[in-house]
Amino acid sequence: MSPTTTEDSTSSNHGYAKTSLNTVNRYRGRGQYEYQHVYPIIDEAPILHVAFHGSPDQDDFAFPVILPMLGCTGNFEEDPNNDGRRSIYLHGYVSSRIMRLSRKNPASNNIAGAEGIPVCVSATLMDGIVLALTPNHHSCNYRSAVAFGYAQVVEDEPERLYAMELITNNLVPERWQHTRYPNKTELKSTGILRIDIHSASAKVRAGTTGEAREDLKDETMRTKVWAGVVPSRMVYGTPLPAPTNMFPGMPEYIEDWVEEWNEKAERYSAEAAGL
Amino acid sequence: MSPTTTEDSTSSNHGYAKTSLNTVNRYRGRGQYEYQHVYPIIDEAPILHVAFHGSPDQDDFAFPVILPMLGCTGNFEEDPNNDGRRSIYLHGYVSSRIMRLSRKNPASNNIAGAEGIPVCVSATLMDGIVLALTPNHHSCNYRSAVAFGYAQVVEDEPERLYAMELITNNLVPERWQHTRYPNKTELKSTGILRIDIHSASAKVRAGTTGEAREDLKDETMRTKVWAGVVPSRMVYGTPLPAPTNMFPGMPEYIEDWVEEWNEKAERYSAEAAGL
């Protein structure tokens, strides 16, 4: 799993090599390939969309399948030679289709003998709607990451526990240590997938409208069409205790997280709109 | 495109037939198959994730590819016998990979002679994080739709215009009629894909925590772990005019849309948390 133990020529210098698979062709300037640009987008997106090929034993094999899943990047085997490369951990129900496929096809369809089923993971943060004078110049501000890799079911218990804690705390910081520790049956019912990333890239758009030169000469039209950016962001609302909750008041780690998330999201989307 | 002109046995009674492709297996009660439950999720999601198979002429054919795209459901050919079935329209750059593939493979890989390349469209709205007493009972409130179908490039000019207006106004209501009408070059540079849906379903989770019975007996533990729902929603911020904007003030249709969207999103996520 660590970059020094797998033969992989696609990574170098703390980033992914540009290949036909991951290169951003449209608006090349928006493409980013460094780990430090790709991973934070995957970690910040609350939902990851994961695509895999349909199962050959089913009627409708022709279609790819997308599952929305929870997950984040991680690196279980800390390696002194690690150049910062990480895997993606996902969790889901242990007998779900993607888990069954990953178990059944430990080494199918893949490149360079890597294990697991080929998947694509997409993380998208939408930061605003860019309204230009004409609809064909409309755009969005966004941060998007896409990763291609091989998904395997993790069987090693320490790595499974590492991933469960990682995914829980990636969504709600410090949550794991403030809950009742799962029992054996509960741990068994949770499947963990690790995706060893073969290739990845990010694409980011920030800034105000881009207009056609001709349009800027047409002042009559410009007084009639509003042009600008409507920032957008995901926010968390006031936490609502369950009817069965007995904890008095609200824990600080949840209050702080909601407040910090909301402030950061508002600031980022407003700044992106003003660039 | 209309349901009466294509031979398709998979739809009936204003909904999609349950097959191995679209049936929700985990938490069956959350599955929905009626058009009226599937389409609004696709239309409300600002970003759709679209998966297709990699191109055989590229190195890394093994991987499915996900693109985040803008789009919504629509029905160009109104048919008196229409049972409410719709297609999905997506727009993108005319020479992007998915457009090229859809053009090159008008009838590949598909079922029952339908045209286009097989794709999966996923729409996910996240409504909250459900924090139970133990992490393995954590969950999310969400509305998710997945549709499988065949994507074709639309060449018919009236249908292309219909789709461009539809997609623009689905994102920002009434925007199309308040902008400068696109010229011929601009229209040509925008590609429109139509996905004729073969199968689809929705999955919805709303409500408070679900706890293990044993946990509810442990009052000491319950006073130590906060349990409840943190609602989440996408909101739009204060629109920021472009430096080149000459429209005086803010148009009412934008102000109204932002206000209504934000109110509706807050109400839905709070209600879902309290169920």
Coordinates of C-alpha atoms in Angstrom, one line a residue:
Chain A
M1 CA 0.0 0.0 0.0
S2 CA 2.8 2.4 0.7
P3 CA 4.4 4.0 -2.3
T4 CA 7.7 2.3 -1.8
T5 CA 6.3 -1.3 -1.6
T6 CA 4.2 -1.2 -4.8
E7 CA 5.7 -0.9 -8.3
D8 CA 4.1 2.2 -9.6
S9 CA 5.6 4.6 -12.1
T10 CA 2.7 7.0 -12.1
S11 CA 3.6 9.0 -9.1
S12 CA 6.5 11.3 -8.7
N13 CA 7.5 14.5 -6.8
H14 CA 4.4 14.5 -4.5
G15 CA 2.0 14.4 -7.4
Y16 CA 0.4 12.3 -10.1
A17 CA 1.9 12.0 -13.5
K18 CA -0.2 13.5 -16.3
T19 CA -1.6 10.7 -18.5
S20 CA -4.5 10.5 -20.9
L21 CA -6.6 9.3 -18.0
N22 CA -6.3 12.2 -15.6
T23 CA -5.2 15.2 -17.7
V24 CA -7.6 18.1 -17.7
N25 CA -8.2 19.0 -21.3
R26 CA -10.9 21.7 -21.2
Y27 CA -9.5 24.8 -19.4
R28 CA -6.1 23.2 -18.8
G29 CA -5.1 26.0 -16.4
R30 CA -7.7 24.6 -13.9
G31 CA -6.0 21.2 -13.7
Q32 CA -3.9 20.3 -10.6
Y33 CA -2.0 17.1 -10.0
E34 CA -0.2 17.5 -6.7
Y35 CA -1.3 15.4 -3.7
Q36 CA -1.7 18.6 -1.6
H37 CA -4.3 19.9 -4.1
V38 CA -6.1 16.6 -4.7
Y39 CA -6.5 15.1 -1.2
P40 CA -8.1 18.1 0.6
I41 CA -11.0 18.1 -1.9
I42 CA -11.6 14.4 -1.3
D43 CA -11.5 15.0 2.5
E44 CA -13.7 18.0 2.5
A45 CA -16.5 16.6 0.3
P46 CA -19.0 15.0 2.7
I47 CA -20.2 12.6 0.0
L48 CA -17.9 10.7 -2.5
H49 CA -19.4 9.3 -5.7
V50 CA -17.8 6.0 -6.5
A51 CA -18.3 4.3 -9.9
F52 CA -17.6 0.7 -10.8
H53 CA -18.4 -1.6 -13.7
G54 CA -21.6 -3.6 -13.3
S55 CA -21.5 -7.2 -12.3
P56 CA -21.2 -9.7 -15.2
D57 CA -23.7 -12.0 -13.5
Q58 CA -26.5 -9.5 -13.7
D59 CA -28.9 -8.6 -16.4
D60 CA -27.7 -5.0 -17.0
F61 CA -24.0 -5.5 -17.1
A62 CA -23.7 -2.7 -19.8
F63 CA -24.0 0.1 -17.2
P64 CA -21.4 1.6 -14.9
V65 CA -22.8 2.0 -11.4
I66 CA -22.4 5.0 -9.1
L67 CA -22.7 4.7 -5.3
P68 CA -22.7 7.8 -3.0
M69 CA -20.4 6.8 -0.1
L70 CA -18.6 8.2 2.9
G71 CA -14.8 8.2 3.0
C72 CA -11.6 10.1 3.0
T73 CA -7.9 9.8 2.2
G74 CA -5.6 8.0 4.6
N75 CA -2.2 6.2 5.0
F76 CA -2.2 3.3 7.4
E77 CA 1.4 2.1 7.0
E78 CA 3.4 5.2 7.8
D79 CA 6.6 4.9 5.9
P80 CA 9.7 7.0 6.4
N81 CA 10.2 7.1 2.6
N82 CA 6.6 8.2 2.1
D83 CA 6.3 11.1 -0.3
G84 CA 2.9 12.0 1.0
R85 CA 0.9 9.6 -1.2
R86 CA -2.3 8.4 0.3
S87 CA -5.1 5.9 -0.4
I88 CA -8.9 6.4 -0.2
Y89 CA -10.9 4.6 2.5
L90 CA -14.6 4.1 2.1
H91 CA -17.0 2.4 4.4
G92 CA -20.3 0.6 3.7
Y93 CA -22.4 -2.3 4.5
V94 CA -20.4 -5.5 4.4
S95 CA -22.6 -7.4 1.9
S96 CA -23.3 -4.5 -0.5
R97 CA -22.7 -5.0 -4.2
I98 CA -19.4 -3.1 -4.4
M99 CA -18.0 -5.1 -1.4
R100 CA -19.0 -8.4 -2.9
L101 CA -17.4 -7.5 -6.2
S102 CA -14.2 -6.4 -4.6
R103 CA -14.0 -9.6 -2.7
K104 CA -14.8 -11.8 -5.7
N105 CA -12.4 -10.1 -8.1
P106 CA -9.2 -9.6 -6.2
A107 CA -7.1 -9.2 -9.3
S108 CA -9.4 -8.7 -12.3
N109 CA -9.2 -6.2 -15.1
N110 CA -6.3 -4.3 -13.7
I111 CA -3.0 -2.8 -14.7
A112 CA 0.4 -3.9 -13.5
G113 CA -1.0 -6.7 -11.4
A114 CA -2.6 -4.4 -8.8
E115 CA -5.3 -6.1 -6.8
G116 CA -9.0 -5.1 -6.6
I117 CA -11.7 -3.8 -8.9
P118 CA -11.2 -0.7 -11.0
V119 CA -13.1 2.3 -9.6
C120 CA -13.4 6.0 -10.1
V121 CA -14.0 8.3 -7.1
S122 CA -15.3 11.8 -7.6
A123 CA -15.5 14.6 -5.1
T124 CA -17.2 17.8 -5.9
L125 CA -17.5 21.0 -3.9
M126 CA -19.7 23.6 -5.5
D127 CA -18.7 27.2 -4.6
G128 CA -21.0 29.3 -6.7
I129 CA -23.0 29.9 -9.9
V130 CA -21.3 32.3 -12.3
L131 CA -23.9 34.3 -14.2
A132 CA -22.4 35.9 -17.3
L133 CA -24.3 38.2 -19.8
T134 CA -25.2 35.2 -22.0
P135 CA -26.1 31.7 -20.8
N136 CA -23.4 30.1 -22.9
H137 CA -20.8 31.9 -20.8
H138 CA -22.4 30.8 -17.5
S139 CA -20.2 28.7 -15.3
C140 CA -19.7 27.4 -11.8
N141 CA -17.1 28.0 -9.2
Y142 CA -16.1 24.5 -7.9
R143 CA -13.4 22.3 -6.5
S144 CA -13.5 18.9 -8.1
A145 CA -11.2 15.9 -7.6
V146 CA -11.3 12.6 -9.5
A147 CA -9.2 9.5 -8.6
F148 CA -8.9 6.2 -10.5
G149 CA -7.8 3.2 -8.5
Y150 CA -8.3 -0.4 -7.4
A151 CA -10.8 -1.1 -4.6
Q152 CA -10.1 -3.9 -2.2
V153 CA -11.9 -5.1 0.9
V154 CA -9.6 -4.5 3.9
E155 CA -9.4 -7.6 6.1
D156 CA -6.7 -6.6 8.5
E157 CA -8.3 -5.7 11.8
P158 CA -5.9 -2.9 12.8
E159 CA -6.3 -1.3 9.4
R160 CA -10.0 -1.6 9.5
L161 CA -10.2 0.1 12.9
Y162 CA -7.8 2.8 11.7
A163 CA -10.1 3.5 8.7
M164 CA -13.3 3.5 10.7
E165 CA -11.9 6.1 13.2
L166 CA -10.5 8.1 10.3
I167 CA -13.7 8.2 8.3
T168 CA -15.8 9.0 11.4
N169 CA -13.5 11.9 12.5
N170 CA -13.1 13.2 9.0
L171 CA -16.9 13.9 8.9
V172 CA -17.2 15.1 12.5
P173 CA -13.8 15.9 14.1
E174 CA -13.2 14.1 17.5
R175 CA -16.5 12.1 17.2
W176 CA -14.9 8.6 17.5
Q177 CA -13.4 9.2 20.9
H178 CA -16.7 10.6 22.2
T179 CA -18.8 7.6 21.4
R180 CA -19.4 4.1 22.8
Y181 CA -16.8 1.8 21.3
P182 CA -18.3 -0.6 18.8
N183 CA -18.6 -4.3 19.8
K184 CA -17.5 -7.2 17.7
T185 CA -20.8 -7.8 15.9
E186 CA -21.0 -4.1 14.9
L187 CA -17.4 -4.1 13.7
K188 CA -18.0 -7.1 11.6
S189 CA -21.0 -5.6 9.9
T190 CA -19.0 -2.6 8.6
G191 CA -17.1 -3.2 5.4
I192 CA -14.0 -1.1 4.7
L193 CA -12.7 -0.6 1.1
R194 CA -9.3 0.8 0.4
I195 CA -8.6 2.3 -3.0
D196 CA -5.0 2.4 -4.0
I197 CA -4.9 5.3 -6.3
H198 CA -3.4 4.7 -9.8
S199 CA -4.0 8.2 -11.1
A200 CA -5.8 11.4 -10.0
S201 CA -6.3 15.1 -10.6
A202 CA -8.2 18.1 -9.4
K203 CA -9.9 20.8 -11.3
V204 CA -10.7 24.2 -9.7
R205 CA -12.6 27.2 -10.9
A206 CA -12.8 30.4 -8.9
G207 CA -13.5 34.0 -9.9
T208 CA -16.0 36.3 -11.4
T209 CA -17.6 36.1 -14.8
G210 CA -15.7 35.8 -18.1
E211 CA -17.5 37.8 -20.8
A212 CA -17.2 37.9 -24.6
R213 CA -15.3 41.1 -25.7
E214 CA -18.2 42.1 -27.9
D215 CA -20.6 42.0 -25.0
L216 CA -18.6 44.5 -23.0
K217 CA -19.0 47.0 -25.8
D218 CA -22.8 46.8 -25.6
E219 CA -23.6 49.1 -22.7
T220 CA -27.4 49.1 -23.4
M221 CA -27.5 45.4 -23.0
R222 CA -25.3 45.5 -20.0
T223 CA -27.7 47.6 -18.1
K224 CA -30.4 45.0 -18.7
V225 CA -28.6 41.8 -17.7
W226 CA -27.3 41.3 -14.2
A227 CA -23.8 39.7 -14.2
G228 CA -22.0 38.3 -11.2
V229 CA -21.6 35.3 -9.0
V230 CA -24.0 33.7 -6.6
P231 CA -21.8 32.0 -4.0
S232 CA -23.0 28.6 -2.8
R233 CA -21.8 26.4 0.1
M234 CA -22.9 23.5 2.3
V235 CA -23.7 24.5 5.8
Y236 CA -24.6 22.6 9.0
G237 CA -27.7 23.8 10.9
T238 CA -28.4 23.7 14.7
P239 CA -27.9 20.2 16.0
L240 CA -31.1 18.6 17.1
P241 CA -30.8 16.1 20.0
A242 CA -32.5 12.7 19.5
P243 CA -35.6 12.0 21.7
T244 CA -33.4 9.4 23.4
N245 CA -30.5 11.7 24.0
M246 CA -29.4 12.1 27.7
F247 CA -26.3 14.2 27.2
P248 CA -26.8 17.5 28.9
G249 CA -26.5 20.5 26.5
M250 CA -24.2 20.4 23.5
P251 CA -20.7 19.0 23.5
E252 CA -18.1 21.6 22.7
Y253 CA -16.4 19.6 19.9
I254 CA -19.7 19.6 17.9
E255 CA -20.5 23.2 18.5
D256 CA -16.9 24.2 17.5
W257 CA -16.9 22.1 14.4
V258 CA -20.3 23.4 13.1
E259 CA -19.2 27.0 13.8
E260 CA -15.8 26.6 12.1
W261 CA -17.1 24.7 9.1
N262 CA -19.8 27.3 8.5
E263 CA -17.4 30.2 8.8
K264 CA -14.8 28.6 6.5
A265 CA -17.3 27.6 3.9
E266 CA -18.9 31.1 3.8
R267 CA -15.5 32.8 3.6
Y268 CA -14.2 30.5 0.8
S269 CA -17.3 30.8 -1.4
A270 CA -17.4 34.6 -1.0
E271 CA -13.7 35.0 -1.7
A272 CA -14.0 32.7 -4.8
A273 CA -16.8 34.9 -6.1
G274 CA -14.7 38.1 -5.7
L275 CA -11.6 36.9 -7.5
Chain B
M1 CA -37.7 9.4 -26.9
S2 CA -41.3 9.5 -25.8
P3 CA -42.4 6.3 -24.1
T4 CA -44.8 5.4 -26.8
T5 CA -42.3 5.5 -29.6
T6 CA -39.6 3.3 -28.0
E7 CA -40.1 -0.3 -27.2
D8 CA -39.4 -0.4 -23.5
S9 CA -40.9 -2.8 -21.2
T10 CA -39.1 -1.5 -18.1
S11 CA -41.5 1.3 -17.2
S12 CA -45.1 0.9 -16.0
N13 CA -47.6 2.9 -14.0
H14 CA -45.6 6.1 -13.8
G15 CA -42.6 4.4 -12.3
Y16 CA -39.6 2.2 -13.1
A17 CA -39.9 -1.6 -12.8
K18 CA -37.8 -3.1 -10.1
T19 CA -34.9 -5.2 -11.6
S20 CA -31.6 -6.3 -10.3
L21 CA -30.1 -3.1 -11.6
N22 CA -32.1 -0.5 -9.7
T23 CA -33.5 -2.4 -6.7
V24 CA -32.5 -1.0 -3.3
N25 CA -31.3 -4.0 -1.3
R26 CA -29.9 -2.4 1.8
Y27 CA -32.8 -0.8 3.8
R28 CA -35.4 -1.7 1.2
G29 CA -38.0 0.6 2.8
R30 CA -35.9 3.6 1.7
G31 CA -36.3 2.6 -2.0
Q32 CA -38.6 4.6 -4.3
Y33 CA -39.4 3.9 -8.0
E34 CA -42.1 6.3 -9.0
Y35 CA -41.2 9.1 -11.5
Q36 CA -42.6 11.6 -9.1
H37 CA -40.0 10.6 -6.4
V38 CA -37.0 10.1 -8.7
Y39 CA -37.1 13.2 -10.9
P40 CA -37.3 16.0 -8.3
I41 CA -34.1 14.7 -6.7
I42 CA -32.3 14.9 -10.1
D43 CA -33.7 18.4 -10.7
E44 CA -32.8 19.7 -7.2
A45 CA -29.2 18.5 -7.2
P46 CA -27.1 21.4 -8.5
I47 CA -24.4 18.9 -9.7
L48 CA -25.1 15.5 -11.3
H49 CA -22.3 12.9 -11.3
V50 CA -22.3 11.0 -14.6
A51 CA -20.3 7.8 -15.1
F52 CA -19.4 6.1 -18.3
H53 CA -16.9 3.4 -19.4
G54 CA -13.4 4.6 -20.4
S55 CA -12.5 4.9 -24.0
P56 CA -11.0 1.8 -25.6
D57 CA -8.5 3.9 -27.5
Q58 CA -6.9 5.1 -24.3
D59 CA -4.3 3.5 -22.0
D60 CA -6.4 3.1 -19.0
F61 CA -9.5 1.6 -20.4
A62 CA -10.1 -0.5 -17.3
F63 CA -11.6 2.4 -15.3
P64 CA -15.0 3.9 -15.3
V65 CA -15.0 7.7 -15.5
I66 CA -17.1 10.1 -13.5
L67 CA -17.8 13.7 -14.7
P68 CA -19.6 16.3 -12.6
M69 CA -22.1 17.9 -14.9
L70 CA -25.1 20.3 -15.0
G71 CA -28.4 19.0 -16.1
C72 CA -32.0 18.1 -15.3
T73 CA -35.0 16.0 -16.4
G74 CA -37.0 17.1 -19.4
N75 CA -39.5 15.9 -22.0
F76 CA -39.1 17.6 -25.4
E77 CA -41.7 15.7 -27.3
E78 CA -44.9 16.2 -25.4
D79 CA -47.1 13.2 -26.1
P80 CA -50.7 12.9 -25.2
N81 CA -50.1 9.4 -24.1
N82 CA -47.1 10.3 -22.0
D83 CA -47.3 8.7 -18.6
G84 CA -44.9 11.3 -17.1
R85 CA -41.7 9.6 -18.1
R86 CA -38.8 12.0 -18.7
S87 CA -35.2 11.9 -20.1
I88 CA -32.2 13.6 -18.5
Y89 CA -30.5 16.5 -20.4
L90 CA -26.9 17.4 -19.7
H91 CA -24.8 20.1 -21.2
G92 CA -21.1 20.3 -21.7
Y93 CA -18.3 21.4 -23.9
V94 CA -18.9 20.1 -27.4
S95 CA -15.6 18.2 -27.8
S96 CA -15.3 16.8 -24.3
R97 CA -14.6 13.1 -24.0
I98 CA -18.2 12.0 -23.2
M99 CA -19.5 14.0 -26.1
R100 CA -17.0 12.4 -28.5
L101 CA -17.8 8.9 -27.2
S102 CA -21.5 9.4 -27.5
R103 CA -21.0 10.5 -31.1
K104 CA -18.7 7.7 -32.0
N105 CA -20.8 4.9 -30.5
P106 CA -24.3 5.6 -31.5
A107 CA -25.4 2.0 -30.8
S108 CA -22.7 0.2 -28.9
N109 CA -23.0 -2.0 -25.9
N110 CA -26.6 -1.5 -25.4
I111 CA -29.8 -3.4 -24.7
A112 CA -32.8 -3.7 -27.0
G113 CA -31.2 -1.7 -29.8
A114 CA -31.3 1.6 -27.9
E115 CA -28.9 4.2 -29.2
G116 CA -26.0 5.9 -27.3
I117 CA -23.5 4.9 -24.7
P118 CA -24.5 3.4 -21.4
V119 CA -24.2 5.8 -18.5
C120 CA -25.1 6.1 -14.9
V121 CA -26.3 9.4 -13.4
S122 CA -26.3 10.0 -9.7
A123 CA -27.9 12.9 -7.8
T124 CA -27.3 13.2 -4.1
L125 CA -28.7 15.8 -1.6
M126 CA -27.3 15.5 1.8
D127 CA -29.7 16.6 4.5
G128 CA -27.8 15.8 7.7
I129 CA -25.4 13.7 9.7
V130 CA -27.1 11.2 12.1
L131 CA -24.9 10.7 15.2
A132 CA -25.9 7.7 17.1
L133 CA -24.4 6.5 20.4
T134 CA -21.9 4.2 18.6
P135 CA -20.2 5.1 15.3
N136 CA -21.4 1.9 13.6
H137 CA -25.0 3.2 13.9
H138 CA -24.1 6.6 12.5
S139 CA -25.9 7.5 9.3
C140 CA -26.8 10.4 7.0
N141 CA -30.1 11.9 6.1
Y142 CA -30.1 12.1 2.3
R143 CA -32.1 12.0 -0.9
S144 CA -30.4 10.1 -3.6
A145 CA -31.4 9.2 -7.1
V146 CA -29.6 6.9 -9.6
A147 CA -30.6 6.5 -13.3
F148 CA -29.2 4.1 -15.9
G149 CA -29.6 5.0 -19.5
Y150 CA -28.1 5.7 -22.9
A151 CA -26.5 9.1 -23.6
Q152 CA -26.7 10.5 -27.1
V153 CA -25.6 13.9 -28.5
V154 CA -28.7 15.9 -29.5
E155 CA -28.3 17.3 -33.0
D156 CA -31.9 18.6 -33.5
E157 CA -31.7 22.4 -33.1
P158 CA -35.1 23.0 -31.5
E159 CA -34.4 20.2 -29.0
R160 CA -31.0 21.6 -28.3
L161 CA -32.5 25.1 -27.6
Y162 CA -35.2 23.5 -25.4
A163 CA -32.5 21.8 -23.4
M164 CA -30.3 24.8 -23.0
E165 CA -33.1 26.9 -21.7
L166 CA -34.3 24.1 -19.5
I167 CA -30.9 23.5 -17.8
T168 CA -30.3 27.2 -17.4
N169 CA -33.6 27.8 -15.7
N170 CA -33.5 24.7 -13.7
L171 CA -30.4 26.1 -11.9
V172 CA -31.6 29.7 -11.7
P173 CA -35.3 30.1 -12.4
E174 CA -36.1 32.7 -15.2
R175 CA -32.5 33.3 -15.9
W176 CA -32.7 32.4 -19.7
Q177 CA -35.2 35.1 -20.6
H178 CA -33.2 37.7 -18.6
T179 CA -29.9 37.3 -20.6
R180 CA -28.5 38.2 -24.0
Y181 CA -29.7 35.5 -26.4
P182 CA -26.7 33.3 -27.5
N183 CA -25.3 33.8 -31.1
K184 CA -24.7 31.0 -33.6
T185 CA -21.1 30.4 -32.6
E186 CA -22.0 30.2 -28.9
L187 CA -24.8 27.8 -29.5
K188 CA -22.5 25.5 -31.6
S189 CA -19.9 25.3 -28.9
T190 CA -22.4 23.9 -26.4
G191 CA -23.0 20.2 -26.6
I192 CA -26.3 18.7 -25.3
L193 CA -26.6 15.1 -24.2
R194 CA -29.9 13.4 -23.8
I195 CA -30.1 10.3 -21.6
D196 CA -33.0 8.0 -22.3
I197 CA -33.5 6.3 -19.0
H198 CA -33.6 2.5 -19.0
S199 CA -34.0 2.1 -15.2
A200 CA -33.9 4.3 -12.1
S201 CA -34.6 4.5 -8.5
A202 CA -34.4 6.8 -5.5
K203 CA -33.3 6.2 -1.9
V204 CA -34.3 8.5 0.9
R205 CA -33.3 8.5 4.6
A206 CA -34.9 11.0 7.0
G207 CA -35.3 10.9 10.7
T208 CA -33.4 10.8 14.0
T209 CA -31.0 8.2 15.3
G210 CA -31.6 4.5 15.3
E211 CA -30.0 3.0 18.4
A212 CA -29.2 -0.6 19.5
R213 CA -31.7 -1.7 22.1
E214 CA -28.8 -2.6 24.5
D215 CA -27.5 1.0 24.3
L216 CA -30.8 2.5 25.5
K217 CA -30.6 0.5 28.7
D218 CA -27.2 2.0 29.5
E219 CA -28.1 5.3 31.0
T220 CA -24.6 6.0 32.3
M221 CA -23.2 5.8 28.8
R222 CA -26.1 7.8 27.4
T223 CA -25.3 10.8 29.6
K224 CA -21.8 10.8 28.2
V225 CA -22.5 10.5 24.4
W226 CA -24.4 13.2 22.5
A227 CA -26.9 11.6 20.1
G228 CA -28.9 13.5 17.5
V229 CA -28.9 14.9 14.0
V230 CA -26.8 17.8 12.6
P231 CA -28.9 19.0 9.7
S232 CA -27.0 20.0 6.5
R233 CA -28.0 21.9 3.4
M234 CA -26.7 23.8 0.4
V235 CA -27.3 27.5 0.6
Y236 CA -26.7 30.4 -1.7
G237 CA -25.0 33.5 -0.3
T238 CA -25.3 37.2 -1.2
P239 CA -24.9 37.6 -5.0
L240 CA -21.8 39.5 -5.8
P241 CA -22.0 41.7 -9.0
A242 CA -19.1 41.3 -11.5
P243 CA -16.8 44.3 -11.8
T244 CA -18.2 44.7 -15.3
N245 CA -21.8 44.5 -14.2
M246 CA -24.0 47.6 -15.2
F247 CA -27.4 46.3 -14.0
P248 CA -28.6 48.7 -11.3
G249 CA -29.3 46.8 -8.0
M250 CA -30.3 43.2 -7.9
P251 CA -33.0 41.7 -10.2
E252 CA -36.0 40.4 -8.3
Y253 CA -36.0 37.0 -9.9
I254 CA -32.5 36.3 -8.4
E255 CA -33.3 37.7 -5.0
D256 CA -36.6 35.7 -4.8
W257 CA -34.9 32.5 -5.9
V258 CA -32.0 32.8 -3.4
E259 CA -34.5 33.5 -0.6
E260 CA -36.9 30.8 -1.5
W261 CA -34.2 28.2 -2.0
N262 CA -32.5 28.9 1.3
E263 CA -35.8 28.8 3.2
K264 CA -36.9 25.6 1.6
A265 CA -33.5 23.9 2.2
E266 CA -33.4 24.9 5.9
R267 CA -37.0 23.8 6.5
Y268 CA -36.4 20.4 4.8
S269 CA -33.2 19.5 6.6
A270 CA -34.6 20.6 10.0
E271 CA -37.8 18.6 9.5
A272 CA -35.9 15.6 8.3
A273 CA -33.8 15.8 11.5
G274 CA -36.9 15.9 13.7
L275 CA -38.8 12.9 12.2

